Coordinates of C-alpha atoms in Angstrom, one line a residue:
X14 CA -132.4 203.2 113.7
X15 CA -131.3 199.4 113.2
X16 CA -135.0 197.7 113.5
X17 CA -134.2 194.3 112.7
X18 CA -131.6 191.6 113.3
X19 CA -128.6 190.5 111.1
X20 CA -125.3 191.6 109.8
X21 CA -123.6 194.7 112.0
X22 CA -124.2 197.8 110.3
X23 CA -120.2 197.3 109.0
X24 CA -120.9 194.5 107.0
X25 CA -120.7 195.1 103.1
X26 CA -124.4 196.4 102.0
X27 CA -126.1 193.5 99.9
X28 CA -128.4 194.1 96.3
X29 CA -131.7 195.2 97.6
X30 CA -134.1 193.8 95.0
X31 CA -136.9 195.0 96.7
X32 CA -136.4 198.0 98.0
X33 CA -138.8 200.2 95.0
X34 CA -138.1 203.2 93.5
X35 CA -139.7 205.0 96.2
X36 CA -137.8 204.3 99.1
X37 CA -134.7 205.0 97.0
X38 CA -136.0 208.3 96.7
X39 CA -137.4 208.6 100.1
X40 CA -133.6 207.6 101.4
X41 CA -131.9 209.6 99.1
X42 CA -133.8 213.1 100.1
X43 CA -133.5 211.9 104.0
X44 CA -129.5 211.2 103.4
X45 CA -129.1 214.6 101.7
X46 CA -131.8 216.4 103.5
X47 CA -130.4 214.9 107.1
X48 CA -133.6 214.6 108.7
X49 CA -136.9 212.9 107.6
X50 CA -138.6 216.2 109.1
X51 CA -137.0 218.2 106.0
X52 CA -137.4 215.3 103.9
X53 CA -140.7 214.9 104.0
X54 CA -142.0 218.3 101.8
X55 CA -139.6 217.4 99.5
X56 CA -141.2 214.2 98.8
X57 CA -144.9 215.5 99.3
X58 CA -145.1 213.0 102.1
X59 CA -145.5 213.1 105.7
X60 CA -142.6 213.2 107.9
X61 CA -144.3 209.2 109.7
X62 CA -144.4 208.3 105.9
X63 CA -140.9 208.9 105.5
X64 CA -140.1 207.3 108.5
X65 CA -142.2 204.5 107.4
X66 CA -140.5 203.9 104.1
X67 CA -137.1 204.2 105.9
X68 CA -137.7 201.5 108.3
X69 CA -139.5 199.5 105.5
X70 CA -135.6 199.7 103.6
X71 CA -133.3 199.4 106.6
X72 CA -135.5 195.6 107.1
X73 CA -134.6 195.0 103.6
X74 CA -131.2 195.9 103.5
X75 CA -130.8 194.2 106.8
X76 CA -128.7 197.2 107.7
X77 CA -129.3 200.1 109.7
X78 CA -129.1 203.4 107.8
X79 CA -129.3 206.3 110.0
X80 CA -128.8 207.1 113.4
X81 CA -131.5 209.9 115.5
X82 CA -129.6 212.6 116.7
X83 CA -131.3 215.6 118.8
X84 CA -131.7 217.2 115.3
X85 CA -132.2 215.3 112.3
X86 CA -130.0 211.8 111.2
X87 CA -127.1 211.0 111.1
X88 CA -125.9 208.7 108.1
X89 CA -124.0 205.1 108.6
X90 CA -121.1 204.1 106.5
X91 CA -123.7 201.6 105.3
X92 CA -125.9 204.6 104.1
X93 CA -122.9 206.3 102.5
X94 CA -122.1 203.5 100.6
X95 CA -126.3 203.2 99.1
X96 CA -126.2 206.8 98.2
X97 CA -122.6 206.4 96.2
X98 CA -124.5 203.6 94.4
X99 CA -127.9 205.3 93.4
X100 CA -127.5 208.8 93.5
X101 CA -126.1 209.5 89.9
X102 CA -128.6 206.5 88.2
X103 CA -131.8 208.4 90.4
X104 CA -130.9 212.1 89.2
X105 CA -130.5 211.0 85.9
X106 CA -133.5 209.2 86.4
X107 CA -135.4 212.1 87.4
X108 CA -133.8 214.5 85.0
X109 CA -135.5 212.4 82.0
X110 CA -138.6 212.6 83.6
X111 CA -138.9 215.7 84.3
X112 CA -140.1 214.9 87.8
X113 CA -139.9 216.7 91.1
X114 CA -141.3 218.0 94.0
X115 CA -145.2 218.3 93.9
X116 CA -147.1 222.1 93.1
X117 CA -146.9 223.7 96.5
X118 CA -143.8 222.7 97.9
X119 CA -140.9 224.4 98.7
X120 CA -137.8 224.7 96.2
X121 CA -135.3 221.8 96.9
X122 CA -132.3 223.6 98.9
X123 CA -128.9 223.7 97.8
X124 CA -126.0 222.3 99.9
X125 CA -123.2 223.7 100.3
X126 CA -120.2 223.0 102.4
X127 CA -116.8 224.3 103.0
X128 CA -114.3 225.3 105.3
X129 CA -116.5 227.5 108.7
X130 CA -114.3 230.7 108.2
X131 CA -114.8 231.2 104.9
X132 CA -118.3 230.5 104.8
X133 CA -119.0 232.7 107.3
X134 CA -116.6 235.7 106.4
X135 CA -116.8 235.8 102.6
X136 CA -119.5 233.1 101.3
X137 CA -122.4 233.7 103.1
X138 CA -122.9 237.5 102.5
X139 CA -122.3 237.1 98.7
X140 CA -125.3 234.6 98.6
X141 CA -127.6 237.0 100.9
X142 CA -129.8 238.3 97.7
X143 CA -130.0 234.5 96.6
X144 CA -131.9 233.4 99.9
X145 CA -134.0 236.8 99.5
X146 CA -135.1 235.6 96.0
X147 CA -136.1 232.1 97.2
X148 CA -133.0 230.2 97.3
X149 CA -133.0 227.6 100.0
X150 CA -129.3 226.6 100.9
X151 CA -128.2 224.1 103.8
X152 CA -124.8 224.5 104.8
X153 CA -122.3 221.9 106.0
X154 CA -118.7 223.4 107.5
X155 CA -115.8 220.5 108.0
X156 CA -112.7 219.3 106.3
X157 CA -111.8 218.9 102.8
X158 CA -111.4 215.4 102.0
X159 CA -114.5 214.3 104.3
X160 CA -116.7 216.8 102.2
X161 CA -115.5 215.6 98.9
X162 CA -116.1 211.8 100.1
X163 CA -119.4 213.4 101.0
X164 CA -120.1 215.7 98.0
X165 CA -119.1 211.8 95.9
X166 CA -121.6 209.9 97.5
X167 CA -124.7 213.2 96.4
X168 CA -125.0 214.4 100.1
X169 CA -123.5 217.9 98.8
X170 CA -124.4 220.2 95.3
X171 CA -120.9 221.8 95.6
X172 CA -117.9 222.1 97.8
X173 CA -115.5 224.6 98.4
X174 CA -112.1 222.7 98.6
X175 CA -108.8 223.7 99.9
X176 CA -107.4 221.4 97.9
X177 CA -108.1 220.2 94.2
X178 CA -109.7 217.0 94.0
X179 CA -108.1 214.2 92.8
X180 CA -109.2 212.0 89.6
X181 CA -112.1 212.4 87.5
X182 CA -115.3 212.0 89.3
X183 CA -115.3 215.7 90.7
X184 CA -115.2 219.1 88.4
X185 CA -113.1 221.8 90.5
X186 CA -112.5 225.4 89.4
X187 CA -110.0 227.7 91.0
X188 CA -112.3 230.2 93.1
X189 CA -109.6 232.4 95.4
X190 CA -106.1 232.3 96.8
X191 CA -105.9 232.6 100.5
X192 CA -102.7 234.4 100.8
X193 CA -101.3 234.0 104.9
X194 CA -99.6 237.0 107.2
X195 CA -98.0 236.4 110.2
X196 CA -99.8 238.8 112.7
X197 CA -99.5 239.8 116.3
X198 CA -101.4 242.3 118.9
X199 CA -98.8 245.3 119.0
X200 CA -98.2 244.4 122.5
X201 CA -96.3 241.6 121.4
X202 CA -95.0 243.4 117.8
X203 CA -93.0 245.8 120.1
X204 CA -91.2 243.5 122.0
X205 CA -90.4 241.7 118.6
X206 CA -89.7 245.5 116.8
X207 CA -88.0 244.2 113.7
X208 CA -86.4 241.3 114.5
X209 CA -88.2 238.8 112.3
X210 CA -87.0 240.8 109.4
X211 CA -83.5 240.9 111.2
X212 CA -83.0 237.9 112.9
X213 CA -85.5 235.7 111.4
X214 CA -87.8 233.6 113.1
X215 CA -85.5 233.0 116.0
X216 CA -87.3 236.8 117.2
X217 CA -91.0 234.9 117.8
X218 CA -89.1 232.0 120.1
X219 CA -90.6 234.2 123.1
X220 CA -93.9 234.5 122.1
X221 CA -96.9 232.1 122.4
X222 CA -98.0 230.6 119.0
X223 CA -101.5 230.6 118.9
X224 CA -102.4 227.7 116.1
X225 CA -105.1 225.5 114.0
X226 CA -104.2 222.8 114.9
X227 CA -101.8 220.9 117.3
X228 CA -99.7 220.0 114.3
X229 CA -99.4 223.3 113.0
X230 CA -100.2 222.6 109.2
X231 CA -101.0 226.7 108.3
X232 CA -97.6 228.2 110.1
X233 CA -95.5 225.2 109.0
X234 CA -96.0 225.8 105.6
X235 CA -95.8 229.4 106.0
X236 CA -92.5 228.6 107.9
X237 CA -90.7 226.7 104.7
X238 CA -92.0 229.2 102.5
X239 CA -90.5 232.4 104.2
X240 CA -87.9 231.4 106.0
X241 CA -86.9 227.8 104.6
X242 CA -86.3 225.9 107.7
X243 CA -89.1 223.7 109.8
X244 CA -90.7 225.0 112.5
X245 CA -89.9 223.5 115.6
X246 CA -91.8 225.3 118.2
X247 CA -95.4 224.0 119.8
X248 CA -98.5 226.0 120.3
X249 CA -99.8 227.4 123.1
X250 CA -103.3 227.2 121.7
X251 CA -104.5 225.7 119.5
X252 CA -108.7 226.5 118.5
X253 CA -110.3 224.4 115.4
X254 CA -111.4 227.9 114.1
X255 CA -109.2 230.0 112.1
X256 CA -111.8 232.8 114.0
X257 CA -111.3 232.1 117.3
X258 CA -107.5 231.7 116.6
X259 CA -107.9 235.4 115.3
X260 CA -109.9 236.8 118.2
X261 CA -107.1 235.4 120.8
X262 CA -104.5 237.2 118.7
X263 CA -106.3 240.1 118.4
X264 CA -106.6 239.7 122.2
X265 CA -103.0 239.3 122.7
X266 CA -102.5 235.9 123.7
X267 CA -99.5 235.4 121.0
X268 CA -99.0 235.4 117.7
X269 CA -100.4 233.1 114.0
X270 CA -100.6 232.9 110.5
X271 CA -104.2 234.0 109.0
X272 CA -105.3 234.0 105.7
X273 CA -105.5 237.8 105.0
X274 CA -109.0 238.3 104.2
X275 CA -110.0 237.0 107.6
X276 CA -107.6 239.8 109.3
X277 CA -108.4 242.5 106.7
X278 CA -110.1 244.8 109.6
X279 CA -108.0 244.3 112.4
X280 CA -104.9 245.2 110.3
X281 CA -106.8 247.8 108.7
X282 CA -107.7 249.3 112.5
X283 CA -104.4 248.6 113.7
X284 CA -106.0 245.7 116.4
X285 CA -103.0 243.8 114.4
X286 CA -99.9 243.6 113.3
X287 CA -98.1 242.4 110.3
X288 CA -94.5 241.1 112.0
X289 CA -93.2 239.6 108.3
X290 CA -94.0 241.7 105.1
X291 CA -92.8 239.4 102.3
X292 CA -93.2 240.1 98.6
X293 CA -94.2 237.3 97.5
X294 CA -96.2 235.3 101.1
X295 CA -97.6 231.6 101.1
X296 CA -100.9 231.3 99.0
X297 CA -103.3 228.0 99.1
X298 CA -105.9 228.2 95.6
X299 CA -109.2 227.0 97.3
X300 CA -111.7 225.7 94.4
X301 CA -115.5 225.3 93.6
X302 CA -116.1 221.2 93.4
X303 CA -119.4 219.5 92.0
X304 CA -120.1 216.3 90.6
X305 CA -119.7 216.4 86.7
X306 CA -122.7 216.9 84.6
X307 CA -126.0 219.5 84.8
X308 CA -127.6 219.2 88.2
X309 CA -131.0 218.3 88.8
X310 CA -131.6 221.5 91.3
X311 CA -132.1 224.7 89.0
X312 CA -130.5 226.6 91.8
X313 CA -127.2 225.5 91.8
X314 CA -126.4 227.0 89.0
X315 CA -126.9 230.5 90.3
X316 CA -125.3 229.8 93.4
X317 CA -121.9 228.9 91.5
X318 CA -122.0 231.9 89.0
X319 CA -122.4 233.9 92.4
X320 CA -119.7 232.9 94.3
X321 CA -117.5 233.0 90.9
X322 CA -118.4 236.1 90.0
X323 CA -117.6 237.4 93.9
X324 CA -114.8 235.7 94.0
X325 CA -113.1 237.7 91.2
X326 CA -113.0 240.7 94.2
X327 CA -111.3 238.8 96.3

């Protein structure tokens, strides 16, 4: 919502000497919660007061901070920059002064982000007991690079990343190893027979490839590791969610490379068949990432600890 004239939203954010701490605290709560309505009880304010404060901050800065959506708001690049500048100092100030939500308001949610498939298949079931005990969660699904940038800006408390973040601005610990397998429905496995083991990847040329993205990131990695060659075929179907890839392959659409954890039930039941059994299949390590230092929200630690404990069995 842009309420005034002046430079466009992509211009650098000028200093805002008149922005008091209350406006900045309100801004950060909106930024982290994703809506004026969700931020209000965290601050002990009414939703109209939050809206009024954000309009005041936009007038002072001369920049649009949030774009209204059907549900909640989306931060502009200017908001991302402002959050990156003020999140750590405000969190440190809150920790030093013991400032928190007024008595009787709900606990601050833990903001958790990561790949959709892993969150839905493994993470949320593990965290269910904590939710029953009063921990509140706000879950964001997306790609690692974007989620890590948002973590640096203070929008998330924890991110499950598919790559280790670079630099020292974030703290990362290994969480789990994803093991990748080459699978198809029995109808295609019967046609291929033992061809992949004897003839190599050429045995799969007649079989449609179902994959996550047009550039075949998971399949290309499997080909390099397993066959020492470049994957040359094109995708028959792309689905930007591995659960969709799993559904298509199980229904007989073709073959795919999938994380083993995602298709354990289908392999056990015979709905999917391994086309290529490796002694050392390709793996990818996932990391649990957060900003260094003690988090202001006391519920972050139980979420982190439960994930690390559960990962030992994954």
